[in-house]
Amino acid sequence: MTRARVSVGERQDRRFAIAASAPAVLTICALFIYPMVYAVVLSLYHLNDKLPAQTRFVGLGNYAQLLGDQDFIHALGRTATFCVFTVFGGVALAIGIAVLLNVKFRGRTITRVLLLVPWAVPPVVNGIMWKLIFDGSYGVANEVLMAVGLTDTRIQWLATPKLALAVLIFAELWKLTPFLALMALASIQSIPSNVYRAAMIDGANAWQRFWRVTLPNMRGTVMFLLIVQSMWSIKVFDSIYVLTGGTGGPAEATTTINFLAYLTTFSYLDRGYGAAMSIAIMVIVCLVAVFWVLLLGRRKDA
Amino acid sequence: MGAFDNRISRRFMLQAGGVALGSWALAGCVSPTAGDSEASGSAASSPLKPDSGDVTGELTILDDNTNLVFQDGLIDVFQEQTGITVKTYEMGNFNDLHDRFATLFAAQDSSFDIIMTWAGWSAEFGKAGWLQELDSSALPSDLIRPALDAVSWDSKVYGMPKFASVQTMFWNKEHFSAAGLDPDTVPENWDDFVAAAKACTTADHYGYCCDMGNPAGAYQNYLRALLLAGGELYDADWNPQLNSEAGIEGLTKMVELLNLHKAMDPASLQITNASDLNDVFAQGNTSIVFNWPFQWAAATKDGAKTTAATTGNGLIPGINVRSASIDGSEGYAINVNSPNKQAALKWLQFASSATAQAQIVGQEGWFPVSQTTLDDPATAEALPVVTTYKQSTDYVTKRYGTPWSSELDQLLSVQVNQAMNQQITPEEALNNAQEELKPIVERYMA
């Protein structure tokens, strides 16, 4: 193993490259690495601001506590339920919309533009909007259901645990599906049309063309959609905060792991344990992303 | 071996070592305990005494949205009286303030010299060493006890009250008349109240409505029911009594009101603050509420469907006692990191002075914090509900503000909601809550 000799010019180029990238690297260090290291260090301490005298180094004690924490386990279950609906439902819905928008019809361009509106609405506005729509006393949802005769009493959407979670899933799908659909549409449009023509010559119907041509060619995009939607779903916070008035929902029905970390840190002032939760969430997000990459990232040649 | 060399070279080891060293150095810069409360506690270790000399400075205040009188003129009066400038006066939604304060204090931020507080936060932030303790010489001599309790914890005073507040019963006299009830007679026990609420329930509105849509609301409604049943939340040694006979009976009565008698508006489980409850009553959408004194102002203002003539006010009817209530007094506290503590103290004293109190009572409908103002005939004239307030002092009125208030609110709200939705019985709910609360209290009282 002999190292190639580096010329003076190359060395100067390298120095210049380092100097040029230093501001960006330092900014990232300041804005990302330092807070993350701080969070990791914090997670190794028992640190509750209301009990300053009890502050002490506990190593991995907070993580060990997480494993047996029923609140965290329940929140993990709620997060899983939420993710199943928003990830699979969201991606399936997005692909469906993309396929429909790929078909030529009058007004297709304006439809594509309108599709972006939910994505353009700020998350807090989105939350407030759905909170008003599903208000038990004055909400439009009840008015519509009563008008069409589906119910004769006002449903307390955000006061009933299961319904509150359903509303949250619905609001989140409405917000994120348009973005996913546009990504899917871009992917579909990149598939060469002659592939479809060949399939049609071979006698494939629309359903077969979707399964045998469209989906396999969208593999990379589907993986990307699953990864980003999984990440967003695990980390969901703003919708919960706004919809439930910062409480985590009736009987904690919408308290996901990220919201629980927030409550632990800011409501209970248990910063050490809250940091441990946050690190655990980061690890979960990474694992889920790796899972999707391993499942869909490598094309297996049959 | 060659492949191994390709994977782990000397350069790789150096780079990895560099990263590890960098992280270690970075971690060294990070001390989660640096400058924590212990440190700030030193600043707060000596209670603040008023300075006899000239006090100047610029103040920043973060208040909740229950008082408009300060920005509507009292700040100007304060500045004229003291020569101290109020640089910023910001009002936030009460439900958002706790976490905002926690962030502010944890960062040892001095952006705000003064924050609003109540019994729970005084205990919580006071115990954390984030609020400036006040010396008794800084306090007016005629403060009423419940108001002072709202800014105290563990025999230490962390602020000054700005208004006193106790829940009383408000009823719509028109609804009572329409239901065949005497509009001027207040129900004196729980059974009479239930009968009135049922009689007032129509296709348009429910007889009773409350605000238990968030943890604080669930706690307040449960606590009130417990006190009405003659119970205590803690014994003398701070052992929780959530699942006492009185607690179970109190919660059972609430569950029955919603599910058996169907006299409670189901929206009660979604209403998250008393201001919304104000509007429900003032717009004639419910007949009876147990609410804070500012309900009177809301019910008698322009635009309300209720008026002074159609709004009744009296003691909350008890279950096993004649009456009981919960306290909701609020005050101001000084950020322990504030560089303007003497000027901030002047603000606290001004807020509890007769000048400010007269406006808080007259314009907003809160009870005064000083016995002198309370006994002034002009106070009762400006605020008829003061008469009921005076009656309520004969009965138990508590709030139990503790450092673990946030945890208690959260865990109790889960159980109360499940009980109200009949997923579990009141007894099961309170047994669960009791088991969850005990270790929390032990941790704090250790």
XYZ file of C-alpha atoms in Angstrom:
748
model
C 0.000 0.000 0.000
C 1.850 3.117 -1.165
C 0.143 6.436 -1.084
C 0.137 8.414 -4.323
C 2.199 11.582 -4.035
C 0.116 14.722 -4.052
C 1.340 17.624 -6.136
C 1.501 21.172 -4.773
C -1.343 22.221 -7.067
C -3.552 19.423 -5.852
C -2.766 20.305 -2.255
C -3.715 23.911 -2.880
C -6.928 22.767 -4.547
C -7.758 20.656 -1.520
C -7.088 23.546 0.855
C -9.293 25.774 -1.219
C -12.038 23.150 -1.225
C -11.792 22.831 2.562
C -11.855 26.607 3.012
C -14.796 26.957 0.659
C -16.839 24.265 2.373
C -15.882 25.263 5.921
C -18.712 27.789 6.460
C -21.324 25.233 5.457
C -19.711 22.495 7.541
C -19.442 24.777 10.570
C -23.056 25.862 10.168
C -24.184 22.241 10.058
C -22.070 21.506 13.132
C -23.652 24.410 14.984
C -27.216 23.743 13.905
C -27.301 19.970 13.836
C -24.363 18.151 15.351
C -24.027 20.214 18.522
C -27.728 19.972 19.451
C -27.698 16.273 18.671
C -24.640 15.624 20.807
C -26.225 17.747 23.518
C -29.387 15.644 23.322
C -27.374 12.431 23.535
C -25.474 13.693 26.582
C -28.706 14.928 28.143
C -30.273 11.510 27.657
C -27.592 9.989 29.874
C -28.701 12.077 32.859
C -31.628 11.981 35.207
C -32.531 15.640 34.860
C -35.919 16.960 35.924
C -35.944 20.732 36.227
C -38.464 20.534 39.036
C -36.154 18.278 41.002
C -32.732 19.876 40.518
C -31.306 18.205 43.611
C -31.895 14.767 42.071
C -29.874 15.458 38.902
C -27.339 12.702 38.308
C -25.592 10.715 35.572
C -27.515 7.499 34.876
C -25.806 6.271 31.710
C -28.253 4.180 29.739
C -30.736 4.165 32.611
C -33.226 6.332 30.767
C -33.154 3.949 27.803
C -33.645 0.964 30.079
C -36.601 2.768 31.641
C -38.078 3.336 28.183
C -38.253 -0.397 27.531
C -40.585 -0.909 30.477
C -42.468 2.360 30.273
C -46.120 1.538 29.599
C -46.835 5.091 28.472
C -44.088 4.862 25.852
C -45.180 1.388 24.752
C -48.794 2.543 24.380
C -47.644 5.608 22.468
C -45.570 3.330 20.247
C -48.698 1.279 19.535
C -50.675 4.397 18.674
C -47.829 5.567 16.440
C -47.811 2.208 14.656
C -51.579 2.387 14.090
C -51.266 5.939 12.819
C -48.371 4.976 10.508
C -50.143 1.963 9.015
C -53.009 4.176 7.866
C -51.003 7.218 6.826
C -48.090 5.411 5.175
C -49.859 2.631 3.297
C -53.069 4.577 2.855
C -51.234 7.738 1.859
C -48.930 6.075 -0.652
C -51.721 3.957 -2.176
C -53.933 7.020 -2.456
C -51.095 9.025 -3.971
C -50.374 6.402 -6.621
C -54.084 6.168 -7.424
C -54.366 9.920 -7.839
C -51.188 9.994 -9.923
C -52.516 7.315 -12.273
C -55.768 9.248 -12.688
C -53.943 12.519 -13.291
C -51.806 10.818 -15.908
C -54.903 10.203 -18.001
C -55.670 13.012 -20.431
C -58.904 14.808 -19.650
C -60.271 18.310 -19.880
C -59.090 20.438 -16.939
C -56.201 18.138 -16.059
C -53.737 21.023 -15.635
C -55.939 22.978 -13.250
C -56.650 19.771 -11.318
C -52.916 19.235 -10.863
C -52.521 22.787 -9.613
C -55.463 22.442 -7.218
C -53.980 19.207 -5.925
C -51.143 21.221 -4.451
C -53.389 23.431 -2.324
C -53.521 21.162 0.760
C -49.751 20.814 0.631
C -49.367 24.595 0.409
C -51.549 25.226 3.467
C -49.396 25.732 6.591
C -49.666 22.786 9.008
C -51.105 24.900 11.811
C -53.789 26.331 9.522
C -54.527 22.800 8.351
C -54.961 21.672 11.957
C -57.203 24.589 12.884
C -59.306 24.032 9.775
C -59.988 20.375 10.604
C -60.539 21.233 14.245
C -63.298 23.628 13.215
C -64.757 21.198 10.694
C -64.941 18.405 13.277
C -66.060 20.584 16.176
C -68.748 18.680 18.068
C -71.099 21.634 18.457
C -70.605 23.827 15.417
C -68.602 21.723 12.948
C -69.526 21.334 9.308
C -68.911 17.572 9.451
C -71.869 17.042 11.777
C -74.078 19.391 9.762
C -73.366 17.459 6.556
C -73.902 14.054 8.175
C -77.150 15.213 9.745
C -78.312 16.779 6.479
C -77.871 13.517 4.562
C -79.468 11.548 7.401
C -76.432 9.505 8.437
C -76.794 10.628 12.046
C -79.384 12.443 14.125
C -77.054 13.427 16.960
C -73.940 15.569 16.986
C -70.860 13.373 17.062
C -68.104 14.504 19.432
C -65.260 13.731 17.054
C -62.447 15.158 19.106
C -63.763 14.015 22.487
C -63.961 10.311 21.657
C -60.603 8.479 21.581
C -61.064 6.357 18.443
C -62.739 9.134 16.494
C -60.054 11.629 17.467
C -57.373 9.318 16.063
C -59.433 8.837 12.905
C -59.755 12.602 12.464
C -55.996 12.993 12.937
C -55.291 10.329 10.297
C -57.748 11.960 7.919
C -56.248 15.435 8.420
C -52.725 14.114 7.948
C -53.647 12.243 4.762
C -55.324 15.330 3.367
C -52.212 17.375 4.054
C -49.530 15.013 2.757
C -51.138 12.989 -0.038
C -50.918 15.774 -2.673
C -47.137 15.967 -2.365
C -46.829 12.206 -2.578
C -49.175 12.176 -5.576
C -47.098 14.735 -7.456
C -43.940 12.724 -6.836
C -45.713 9.605 -8.070
C -47.034 11.454 -11.119
C -43.540 12.627 -12.053
C -42.355 9.049 -11.786
C -45.186 7.701 -13.951
C -44.541 10.320 -16.601
C -40.925 9.232 -16.866
C -41.953 5.729 -17.962
C -41.454 5.457 -21.754
C -44.760 5.224 -23.619
C -43.455 2.498 -25.923
C -43.365 0.137 -22.964
C -47.119 0.603 -22.573
C -47.623 0.189 -26.292
C -45.696 -3.064 -26.239
C -47.790 -4.264 -23.324
C -50.989 -3.403 -25.157
C -49.791 -5.288 -28.236
C -49.184 -8.260 -25.944
C -52.831 -7.978 -24.884
C -52.372 -6.550 -21.377
C -55.445 -4.814 -20.000
C -55.298 -1.615 -17.934
C -55.012 -3.454 -14.630
C -52.213 -5.673 -15.922
C -50.404 -2.681 -17.369
C -50.538 -1.020 -13.947
C -49.236 -4.070 -12.105
C -46.685 -5.220 -14.677
C -45.456 -1.927 -16.116
C -46.304 1.082 -13.973
C -45.578 -0.240 -10.478
C -42.271 -2.020 -11.274
C -41.008 1.129 -12.988
C -41.993 3.196 -9.944
C -40.058 1.019 -7.537
C -37.518 3.698 -6.596
C -40.168 6.357 -6.207
C -42.400 4.114 -4.113
C -39.432 3.426 -1.848
C -38.833 7.153 -1.513
C -42.519 7.829 -0.785
C -42.630 5.105 1.844
C -39.492 6.451 3.503
C -40.570 10.090 3.669
C -44.131 9.285 4.662
C -42.894 6.917 7.380
C -40.569 9.600 8.693
C -43.286 12.249 8.694
C -45.767 9.912 10.330
C -43.445 8.852 13.130
C -42.479 12.457 13.759
C -46.004 13.911 13.502
C -46.494 16.732 15.969
C -48.063 19.935 14.675
C -51.359 18.374 13.604
C -51.760 16.703 16.995
C -50.889 19.875 18.859
C -53.384 22.014 16.985
C -56.196 19.462 16.720
C -56.096 18.597 20.410
C -55.194 21.987 21.824
C -51.774 20.740 22.895
C -53.156 17.915 25.017
C -52.504 14.757 23.035
C -56.179 14.004 22.562
C -58.930 12.453 24.692
C -57.470 9.740 26.911
C -54.159 10.316 25.094
C -55.724 8.791 21.981
C -53.495 10.841 19.690
C -50.390 10.892 21.860
C -47.772 9.410 19.566
C -44.164 8.847 20.650
C -43.066 12.235 19.384
C -45.866 14.009 21.229
C -45.085 12.020 24.358
C -41.462 13.175 24.117
C -42.739 16.739 23.918
C -45.008 16.296 26.936
C -42.218 14.681 28.924
C -39.760 17.438 28.120
C -41.891 20.566 28.227
C -44.904 19.712 30.369
C -43.237 17.502 32.968
C -39.842 19.247 32.590
C -38.151 15.838 32.615
C -35.492 16.820 30.101
C -33.193 13.839 30.495
C -35.919 11.265 29.895
C -37.422 13.394 27.132
C -34.053 13.497 25.377
C -33.791 9.704 25.642
C -37.210 9.426 24.010
C -36.130 11.767 21.233
C -32.985 9.751 20.537
C -35.063 6.557 20.540
C -37.428 8.140 18.016
C -34.479 9.075 15.814
C -33.226 5.497 15.932
C -36.703 4.181 15.077
C -36.928 6.561 12.098
C -33.510 5.393 10.855
C -34.447 1.738 11.266
C -37.682 2.192 9.353
C -35.825 3.979 6.545
C -33.247 1.183 6.380
C -36.056 -1.369 6.350
C -37.639 0.205 3.271
C -34.269 0.498 1.533
C -33.500 -3.166 2.190
C -36.976 -4.219 1.084
C -37.259 -2.140 -2.055
C -33.877 -0.606 -2.673
C -32.241 -3.452 -4.508
C -33.783 -4.649 -7.696
C -33.788 -8.409 -7.792
C -33.253 -9.750 -11.247
C -35.586 -12.656 -11.711
C -6.025 -9.677 4.754
C -5.826 -7.418 1.722
C -9.546 -6.905 1.725
C -9.383 -6.170 5.405
C -6.709 -3.566 4.750
C -8.948 -1.945 2.193
C -11.729 -1.691 4.693
C -9.803 -0.533 7.737
C -6.784 1.514 6.822
C -4.650 3.701 9.007
C -6.342 6.744 7.533
C -9.758 5.327 8.363
C -8.671 4.705 11.932
C -7.346 8.258 12.194
C -10.549 9.679 10.775
C -12.672 7.587 13.094
C -10.499 8.616 15.999
C -10.842 12.251 14.962
C -14.623 11.970 14.850
C -14.691 10.274 18.237
C -12.353 12.889 19.702
C -14.431 15.677 18.183
C -17.626 14.236 19.594
C -15.997 13.798 22.984
C -14.737 17.377 22.904
C -18.162 18.553 21.833
C -19.768 16.545 24.581
C -17.321 18.135 26.954
C -18.712 21.521 25.971
C -22.172 20.212 26.768
C -23.007 20.071 30.402
C -26.666 19.414 30.916
C -26.418 20.621 34.465
C -24.451 23.791 33.800
C -26.168 26.836 35.158
C -29.208 24.916 36.193
C -31.566 25.808 38.918
C -29.003 25.152 41.542
C -27.027 27.977 40.101
C -29.956 30.192 39.568
C -31.132 29.187 42.933
C -28.291 31.175 44.366
C -29.701 34.237 42.726
C -33.048 33.357 44.181
C -31.720 32.242 47.546
C -32.443 35.521 49.301
C -36.040 36.685 49.154
C -36.489 39.990 47.342
C -37.085 43.022 49.535
C -38.374 46.327 48.223
C -35.732 48.963 47.564
C -36.478 52.215 49.321
C -34.596 54.272 46.728
C -35.632 55.380 43.256
C -36.347 52.436 40.984
C -36.065 52.714 37.228
C -35.904 50.291 34.353
C -37.680 48.752 31.401
C -39.987 45.815 31.910
C -41.068 42.989 29.636
C -44.211 41.132 30.687
C -45.743 37.887 29.427
C -49.335 37.546 30.601
C -52.250 35.282 29.762
C -55.315 36.626 27.975
C -57.634 36.944 30.955
C -56.909 40.631 31.605
C -57.310 43.371 29.011
C -57.293 46.254 31.486
C -53.498 46.471 31.608
C -53.001 47.158 27.924
C -56.192 49.226 27.888
C -54.824 51.886 30.217
C -53.325 50.478 33.402
C -49.854 50.244 31.884
C -49.966 53.981 31.205
C -51.075 54.614 34.775
C -48.226 52.444 36.085
C -45.653 54.266 33.976
C -46.921 57.637 35.168
C -46.932 56.550 38.801
C -43.506 54.918 38.871
C -41.471 56.290 35.981
C -40.735 52.708 35.006
C -41.251 51.839 31.335
C -43.144 48.777 30.207
C -41.191 47.939 27.077
C -43.376 45.046 25.989
C -46.592 43.566 27.329
C -47.479 40.334 25.561
C -50.569 38.210 26.066
C -50.634 34.509 25.237
C -53.228 31.750 25.312
C -53.235 30.225 28.799
C -53.081 26.691 27.373
C -49.806 27.468 25.578
C -48.042 29.369 28.327
C -46.780 26.570 30.553
C -44.547 25.045 27.920
C -43.448 28.451 26.742
C -42.403 29.394 30.259
C -40.641 26.075 30.721
C -38.576 26.684 27.587
C -37.831 30.253 28.634
C -36.654 29.249 32.095
C -34.731 26.150 31.042
C -32.752 28.337 28.638
C -32.172 30.831 31.480
C -33.656 33.427 29.205
C -34.316 36.882 30.616
C -36.481 38.080 27.698
C -39.361 38.435 30.126
C -38.972 39.986 33.546
C -42.486 39.110 34.655
C -44.767 36.173 33.906
C -48.297 35.377 34.991
C -48.706 32.499 37.386
C -51.277 30.477 39.317
C -51.093 27.925 42.119
C -49.765 25.037 40.002
C -47.094 27.013 38.226
C -46.018 28.853 41.364
C -45.344 25.458 42.935
C -43.765 23.937 39.837
C -41.543 26.802 38.709
C -40.905 27.944 42.268
C -39.602 24.518 43.262
C -37.409 24.516 40.144
C -35.791 27.731 41.379
C -37.024 29.722 38.392
C -39.155 32.274 40.219
C -37.859 35.000 42.491
C -38.991 34.454 46.065
C -40.439 37.560 47.699
C -39.818 38.765 51.203
C -42.904 39.293 53.374
C -42.033 42.991 53.575
C -42.828 43.252 49.855
C -46.405 42.045 50.333
C -49.425 44.209 51.097
C -50.840 43.418 54.519
C -54.431 42.909 53.398
C -54.070 40.192 50.751
C -56.752 37.527 51.044
C -55.509 33.998 51.717
C -56.712 32.141 48.573
C -55.134 34.789 46.365
C -51.839 34.533 48.222
C -51.946 30.719 47.948
C -51.976 31.110 44.166
C -48.455 32.543 44.258
C -47.031 30.385 47.039
C -45.610 26.934 47.579
C -44.081 25.310 50.616
C -44.389 28.484 52.751
C -42.529 30.560 50.161
C -44.146 33.412 48.248
C -43.111 33.584 44.584
C -45.302 36.394 43.344
C -48.198 38.725 43.898
C -51.836 37.958 43.060
C -53.567 40.031 40.390
C -57.083 38.709 40.901
C -58.946 36.228 43.042
C -61.239 33.717 41.458
C -63.652 31.088 42.687
C -66.144 29.114 40.641
C -69.809 29.736 41.335
C -72.998 28.629 39.608
C -74.538 30.705 36.821
C -77.921 29.914 35.402
C -80.128 31.253 32.654
C -83.324 32.510 34.274
C -85.248 32.420 31.009
C -84.416 28.741 30.573
C -85.499 28.087 34.157
C -88.818 29.849 33.605
C -89.397 27.977 30.349
C -88.768 24.699 32.184
C -91.310 25.595 34.858
C -88.676 26.322 37.500
C -88.465 29.326 39.778
C -85.868 31.511 38.038
C -84.778 33.170 41.265
C -84.194 30.043 43.309
C -80.798 28.401 43.147
C -80.718 24.594 43.557
C -79.277 23.922 47.004
C -78.206 20.305 46.577
C -77.051 18.000 43.813
C -80.383 16.278 43.276
C -82.167 19.597 42.814
C -79.434 20.690 40.426
C -79.759 17.495 38.353
C -83.534 17.930 38.262
C -83.111 21.526 37.074
C -80.541 20.559 34.451
C -82.791 17.792 33.141
C -85.799 20.100 33.058
C -83.846 22.710 31.121
C -82.543 20.233 28.541
C -84.351 20.696 25.249
C -83.823 19.847 21.598
C -81.851 23.090 21.263
C -79.552 22.939 24.247
C -78.441 20.937 27.237
C -79.169 21.956 30.795
C -75.533 21.846 31.882
C -72.172 22.327 30.216
C -68.583 22.308 31.458
C -65.034 22.402 30.106
C -63.187 19.129 30.544
C -61.621 18.890 27.083
C -58.036 19.224 28.228
C -56.021 17.887 31.177
C -56.383 21.020 33.303
C -60.121 21.068 32.694
C -60.527 17.395 33.538
C -58.631 17.933 36.776
C -60.685 20.984 37.742
C -63.999 19.283 37.078
C -62.993 16.163 38.973
C -61.591 18.173 41.893
C -64.760 20.212 42.149
C -66.880 17.044 42.192
C -64.601 15.547 44.862
C -64.919 18.638 47.066
C -68.687 18.756 46.537
C -68.814 15.176 47.781
C -66.937 16.247 50.883
C -63.553 14.778 49.980
C -59.942 15.877 50.142
C -57.402 15.338 47.359
C -54.507 14.656 49.756
C -54.222 13.769 53.400
C -52.051 15.777 55.776
C -48.901 13.988 54.517
C -49.651 14.611 50.828
C -50.807 11.058 50.216
C -53.215 11.149 47.244
C -56.886 10.367 47.917
C -58.095 10.222 44.320
C -60.027 6.993 44.794
C -61.594 7.891 48.104
C -65.320 7.312 48.533
C -65.913 11.000 47.907
C -63.755 10.973 44.785
C -65.559 7.984 43.293
C -68.956 9.423 44.201
C -68.074 12.795 42.710
C -66.917 11.319 39.409
C -69.893 8.960 39.328
C -72.238 11.949 39.578
C -70.499 13.560 36.598
C -70.739 10.353 34.553
C -74.428 10.021 35.417
C -75.101 13.627 34.470
C -73.722 12.925 30.989
C -74.851 9.377 30.312
C -77.781 8.576 32.593
C -79.571 11.911 32.968
C -78.322 13.164 29.587
C -78.375 16.681 30.971
C -74.708 17.459 30.273
C -73.707 18.704 26.844
C -71.414 16.027 25.310
C -69.371 18.906 23.906
C -68.147 19.390 27.483
C -65.568 16.691 26.720
C -64.214 18.845 23.913
C -64.314 22.353 25.404
C -60.802 23.222 26.489
C -61.117 26.498 28.340
C -63.411 28.616 30.446
C -63.554 31.410 27.863
C -65.320 29.047 25.445
C -67.659 28.003 28.244
C -68.359 31.703 28.812
C -69.585 31.994 25.245
C -71.670 28.817 25.363
C -73.589 30.257 28.306
C -73.718 33.854 27.080
C -75.154 32.747 23.726
C -77.930 30.821 25.478
C -76.566 27.436 24.385
C -76.721 25.957 27.867
C -78.724 26.685 31.009
C -76.263 26.117 33.849
C -72.488 26.410 34.173
C -70.086 26.325 37.100
C -67.655 28.970 36.013
C -65.192 31.642 37.078
C -66.404 35.153 37.982
C -65.641 36.570 34.543
C -68.687 34.635 33.333
C -70.761 37.517 34.701
C -69.021 40.077 32.487
C -69.380 37.774 29.459
C -73.061 37.153 30.184
C -73.904 40.837 30.542
C -71.829 42.383 27.746
C -73.192 43.711 24.452
C -73.904 40.911 22.007
C -74.703 38.329 24.660
C -78.134 36.707 24.611
C -78.144 36.806 28.386
C -78.334 39.952 30.502
C -77.870 40.933 34.122
C -81.607 40.427 34.571
C -81.637 36.931 33.073
C -78.428 35.640 34.654
C -78.644 34.022 38.064
C -75.655 33.481 40.324
C -75.303 31.409 43.450
C -73.304 28.791 45.286
C -72.514 25.521 43.534
C -74.884 22.880 44.966
C -73.084 20.178 46.902
C -73.378 16.401 46.843
C -72.625 15.636 50.499
C -71.978 19.200 51.633
C -73.953 22.384 51.071
C -71.331 23.757 48.703
C -67.651 23.770 47.755
C -65.594 25.241 44.968
C -62.212 25.427 43.323
C -59.888 28.388 43.362
C -58.534 29.953 40.189
C -56.685 32.992 41.463
C -53.843 34.269 39.312
C -50.881 36.515 39.846
C -47.543 37.715 38.581
C -44.100 36.350 39.358
C -40.592 37.611 38.640
C -38.219 35.627 36.437
C -35.231 34.723 38.592
C -32.964 35.711 35.693
C -34.504 39.164 35.342
C -32.036 42.051 35.539
C -34.875 44.382 36.624
C -36.163 42.742 39.785
C -36.878 45.905 41.734
C -38.783 47.433 38.827
C -40.619 44.131 38.386
C -41.581 44.177 42.058
C -43.112 47.612 41.512
C -45.313 46.109 38.794
C -46.393 43.272 41.070
C -47.315 45.736 43.785
C -49.167 47.917 41.296
C -51.209 44.955 40.010
C -52.498 44.231 43.509
C -53.023 47.898 44.370
C -56.459 49.482 44.738
C -56.023 51.347 41.444
C -55.578 48.197 39.363
C -57.976 46.111 41.434
C -60.854 48.539 40.906
C -60.530 48.138 37.137
C -60.009 44.368 37.234
C -63.186 44.024 39.288
C -65.287 46.652 37.527
C -64.342 45.995 33.912
C -63.519 42.300 33.874
C -65.527 40.753 36.661
C -62.725 39.129 38.655
C -62.667 39.193 42.443
C -60.247 41.547 44.194
C -57.147 40.255 45.976
C -57.258 42.674 48.888
C -59.679 42.515 51.785
C -59.981 46.311 51.680
C -61.238 46.309 48.084
C -63.443 43.296 48.779
C -65.151 45.074 51.672
C -65.642 48.276 49.698
C -69.389 48.682 48.907
C -68.434 49.955 45.451
C -67.012 46.518 44.650
C -70.299 44.710 45.215
C -72.055 47.415 43.244
C -69.718 46.957 40.286
C -69.771 43.177 40.536
C -72.932 41.582 41.942
C -71.319 38.107 42.061
C -69.057 39.345 44.860
C -71.963 38.622 47.188
C -71.821 34.950 46.208
C -68.039 35.005 46.535
C -68.356 36.170 50.122
C -70.836 33.361 50.804
C -68.441 30.828 49.275
C -65.767 31.679 51.829
C -67.869 29.745 54.354
C -67.197 26.546 52.379
C -64.173 24.626 51.198
C -62.391 26.226 48.245
C -59.173 24.569 47.082
C -56.976 24.070 44.050
C -54.026 22.010 45.329
C -51.358 23.600 43.170
C -48.312 21.328 43.374
C -45.048 20.839 41.483
C -46.543 17.689 39.972
C -49.690 19.453 38.713
C -48.853 18.830 35.035
C -48.344 15.104 35.542
C -51.507 14.841 37.641
C -53.603 16.748 35.109
C -52.406 14.498 32.297
C -52.825 11.126 33.994
C -56.150 12.062 35.550
C -57.559 13.389 32.284
C -56.946 10.021 30.608
C -58.898 8.191 33.291
C -61.651 10.796 33.597
C -62.206 10.794 29.836
C -62.463 6.994 29.796
C -64.924 7.087 32.664
C -67.022 9.792 31.034
C -67.069 7.743 27.814
C -68.078 4.698 29.917
C -65.080 2.656 28.829
C -64.276 2.010 32.492
C -66.119 2.649 35.751
C -65.351 5.726 37.849
C -63.874 3.451 40.508
C -61.530 1.762 38.021
C -60.556 5.131 36.605
C -59.660 6.569 39.974
C -57.897 3.412 41.135
C -55.715 3.622 38.021
C -55.057 7.314 38.561
C -54.232 6.738 42.220
C -51.692 4.033 41.343
C -50.064 6.263 38.756
C -49.947 9.316 40.980
C -48.483 7.730 44.115
C -44.931 7.175 42.799
C -44.929 10.654 41.266
C -45.777 12.287 44.594
C -43.196 10.124 46.367
C -40.540 11.277 43.915
C -41.340 14.919 44.538
C -41.707 14.627 48.285
C -38.500 12.607 48.693
